[in-house]
Amino acid sequence: MSGHVPVRNANRGVSQARDEMALGIQAMLASPLLVRERDEAAFTAVRRRRTELTAWFDYFCGWTLTVEPRQGYARLAKVRAADSHVAVPRPALRVRGSGAPFDRRRYTLFFLVAAELTVLSRTTVGLLAQRVAHTCAVEEGVPEFDSSVRAERAALVDALLLLEDYGALTSVDGSTESYIAGADAMVLYKADPARLARLLNAPVPPSRLGGAHPDLSELLAEERYGPRVDGAGTDGPEPGGGPNTAGGPGGGQDPGEGRDSGSGPTRNQRLLLARHSLMRRLLDDPVVYTADLSAGEAEYANTLTGRGLLRRAAREAGFRLEERAEGYLLVDVRGRTTDDVFPGEGNVKQTALLLLDVLLAAAEPLSLTSLTGEVEGLLERKPSWARSYRGEGGASQLTAAALGVLVGHGLARQEQGPERERGPADGPRYRALPAAHRYAVDRADFGQAGSGETGSGQKEQSQEGGQA
Amino acid sequence: MTGGAGVQGFERLPARVFDFTSGSRRDLYFAILHVFNDANERLETALLLEQVHDRLPGTGFTEPAEEPEVEAALRHLESIGLLESAQSYTAAYATAAEFERKNVQYTLTARGEAEFAGVRLVLERLKERGALQTAVLDAVADRLDGLHALMGADDPAQDSRVFTTLQELEGHLDSLRDNTKRFNNELQRLLRSGGADLDTFHEVKRATVGYLDAFVDNLEERARGIADALARVEGHGAEGRGVEGMLERALAGANLPPSATDRVREDWLAARRTKWSGLRLWFAPTEDGQEGVRRLHEVARRAIGSLLEALERITESRRRASSTAEDLRAAARWCAGAETTENAHRLWQALTGLSPARHAVLGHTDDELIAPGTAWAAADPVPVSANLRSSGRSGRVARTARVRDVGETARLRRERARAQRAEVERALGRLATDGPVRLSAFGDMEHDLFEHLLALLGQALSESVRDDGTRRALTSDGRMEIVLVPPPDRGEATLRTPRGVFSGPDYVVSISVPGGAGPRPERGLE
């Protein structure tokens, strides 16, 4: 039977496999903990291609992909160094309401609840709250939990809902949200210890580090790249031309090579690190600027192999790669792998587009004050526009939100230097980054074109909540 | 608490009771009372100073005490009413002074006895550990059965045994209650304490859990046995005198001294009744089961739960290194300690890697046109919908069209159908005749009405002619009947409607509603 497959069918098979790979990669990038109930099609793709996908992520990014077909989830252990200014942390979002980001309290409760659940398979919201309160009382540095305070209950509910969203917790009876109304709500839960154990994926277990404050670089140290050199390879006095002269390309594993200060990583380990960290940035961040790359990464990106790998990764993952003088970015035309879309709908993003023009037109960084002035001008010129930002401080809120979008998409950055010299009165200064030019236009601007438009009410406001 | 019938008001302690237990010489006082108590047990009621002095070491009181000191102590005890003194004439005296000093005999007063007993009880209590004894439960059941058997035989000779059995029963009940109380206290303390020494704590808790488990296992069954026995004893009330009768027999068997007045007897009975109601409180079945037992059960079960939880915590903290829970707790601690929310976000991303990717969504339609390595500033910008700039709305994605409300449509249709139907009925009603009329009598009429009439006529004409020469037809819904009689003459009927003229044989028609129930409003004909 199989020997007789017509050519066309074989081709279809190949293209289907390619599509499934791309879908799988994109799905895992979009939701590192992919739950079957949430996206059946994506999960099926991941399940079917799990061997290839696991190898793919491991090769390109050094990320571990675990697929549990029976338990209905797949987990991509995304590890990212916390050093890229483009990689603005993307927070956990509330499942409830407008989807605002978690705050410290919610994060704390999230982890505490998860910790309690690892030993409880079945429990109720009341018991859970009690245990959390108990742990809060015992743990040093964790504020006490008082279930009689509504705000506290709401925070707990947000934590619980997120756990439910990940499938780590299932409410068997009752709804979690009813707990907000009163601490006597009855909700029965069933926990999934396997998924709970997969919530954390830092390379180094947090309990091994201990302490009241984490050292992120220690937390994220991976053994596979060998011992860490301080500065993670960004500094100059690396072996530099050494490998070329001595080992050559065929050198393979030569442990003596890279060790200049005691026991540094080997050449292979450094190459691996360069490839992985470069790919991690590319696949996770909106833009990768060459200027931000470490020496190793930049070097790797400049080699023929490196360039080839970037293109291959983009192609296989179903993205378009934009290679520009200043850096790279992936374009996801379907918008499947992004938590936020820019340019997008709503007052904030509209403002962001307009500020982008302003920033691009300016020769040097603009202060927050002057940018706020621009937005104030807009608000004045268009009386019916952006109604929800008409109140006291609305203009600065809108400006901050719009700048947040730009910074989050790697299109602008806050200048570090001059702000101190000029004093705090002027506020921080912002500069457009090269990729901002992608959205530059010379068409009719907002002031004229959209004069008939009315403000777009609260709906967009709520979408924007995540960016605030 | 003691809501028994005979107890009135609040019981008061005499003033300055247990005074001897305070002050610098309290140990000596206690030792002296000890001496007297011991003597009392040997039925030796009076002691001389030197006897007291000699016996002091026997009580375990080791501090050196001179005779004058002891004497002062004795006088003090006498002054606070714990001792009484009297002259003794039996001792040998060498001098008058000696006689003065040594002939005094001391006796313990009732109050002294009570205070000493009280202190002893305190000491015992302090030393005792609470225990839950299933054996006590068995004993309670046994005594109840015993009482039952004794009451079966109404034999006054057995009264004393009724008394002793009752006393034993009370003793067991007291012991059960005390022990449980104390055990519960200890348990709560155990639950609260974090425990400095983890190992011991672990052991104690584990042992306690086992102990409670066994107890709870037995409790239910035994409690039921007791409840049954209780019911049997009280059941004697049907033929005999029940609990009251039993108590009276016990009173008879108690052999109270002749000095006891009626008042004393009544108090005695009241005290017994209180105890009995205590027994009932523990074991007699109520609506929610046996109250006391159930509470005990609850305490035990809750304690098991909490203890296991505490044990879990301990075990958990032991395998600290590999524990997910510990990792999560460390994560929680860090999040709580993050300086800013921004830092917490960063921490979240580093710890979980659960954050989604972020990418650009707009690209060139043909990106091959721009050579790799062109600067962004030099390359063409990607097309951004003008609408996004001007209105903040995407031009590409249109809003989903509003889904028509099907329910609304259905309702409208239903209403229209109903209206139509009503219209037809009204029309037909107007067609009804009061009897046979000539077709020509209809004359001018509305077109709609005419069509109905035509339909009726057609129906009638399609029927076969009956024996009497008439044709009859019913409308399909059976509401109207038309009877058609061939025209007696060759007359021609002409009906006019706004739309035209109809002419045909001038039949005699009678249109009616069979049951007569139909509407019969204004007629369509003159």
Short mmCIF file of N, CA, C and O in Angstrom, two decimals, chain A residues 15 28 48 52 83 98 152 156 206 236 300 336 351 361 398:
data_model
loop_
_atom_site.label_atom_id
_atom_site.label_comp_id
_atom_site.label_asym_id
_atom_site.label_seq_id
_atom_site.Cartn_x
_atom_site.Cartn_y
_atom_site.Cartn_z
N SER A 15 4.05 18.72 3.02
CA SER A 15 3.64 20.07 3.39
C SER A 15 2.79 20.06 4.65
O SER A 15 2.84 20.99 5.45
N MET A 28 3.64 26.42 20.97
CA MET A 28 4.44 26.34 22.19
C MET A 28 5.06 27.68 22.56
O MET A 28 5.22 28.00 23.73
N ARG A 48 1.40 15.08 17.71
CA ARG A 48 1.82 14.26 16.58
C ARG A 48 3.27 14.47 16.21
O ARG A 48 3.94 13.57 15.75
N GLU A 52 9.90 15.41 16.73
CA GLU A 52 10.60 16.43 15.95
C GLU A 52 10.65 17.75 16.71
O GLU A 52 11.68 18.44 16.73
N ASP A 83 18.69 39.76 30.54
CA ASP A 83 19.56 40.91 30.31
C ASP A 83 19.16 41.77 29.12
O ASP A 83 19.76 42.78 28.86
N SER A 98 -10.50 42.41 33.37
CA SER A 98 -9.85 43.04 32.24
C SER A 98 -8.49 42.43 31.94
O SER A 98 -7.80 42.88 31.05
N GLU A 152 -7.83 40.71 49.60
CA GLU A 152 -7.00 39.52 49.73
C GLU A 152 -7.66 38.33 49.08
O GLU A 152 -7.02 37.54 48.39
N LEU A 156 -6.37 36.05 45.96
CA LEU A 156 -6.29 34.59 46.01
C LEU A 156 -7.06 33.98 44.85
O LEU A 156 -6.60 33.03 44.20
N PRO A 206 14.81 26.90 42.97
CA PRO A 206 14.87 28.06 43.87
C PRO A 206 15.26 27.71 45.29
O PRO A 206 15.98 28.45 45.94
N GLY A 236 35.35 42.04 26.34
CA GLY A 236 36.31 41.92 25.26
C GLY A 236 37.37 40.84 25.43
O GLY A 236 37.53 40.01 24.54
N TYR A 300 28.38 34.86 16.22
CA TYR A 300 27.67 33.71 15.67
C TYR A 300 26.69 34.17 14.59
O TYR A 300 26.58 33.55 13.53
N ARG A 336 -0.23 34.66 15.76
CA ARG A 336 -0.55 33.56 16.68
C ARG A 336 0.40 33.48 17.86
O ARG A 336 0.08 32.92 18.89
N THR A 351 -2.31 56.07 19.97
CA THR A 351 -1.40 57.07 20.50
C THR A 351 0.05 56.62 20.31
O THR A 351 0.92 57.42 19.97
N ALA A 361 10.71 61.64 14.30
CA ALA A 361 10.99 62.95 13.71
C ALA A 361 12.03 63.70 14.53
O ALA A 361 12.78 64.51 13.98
N LEU A 398 -2.22 58.12 29.43
CA LEU A 398 -2.26 57.66 28.05
C LEU A 398 -0.85 57.62 27.47
O LEU A 398 -0.46 56.66 26.80
#
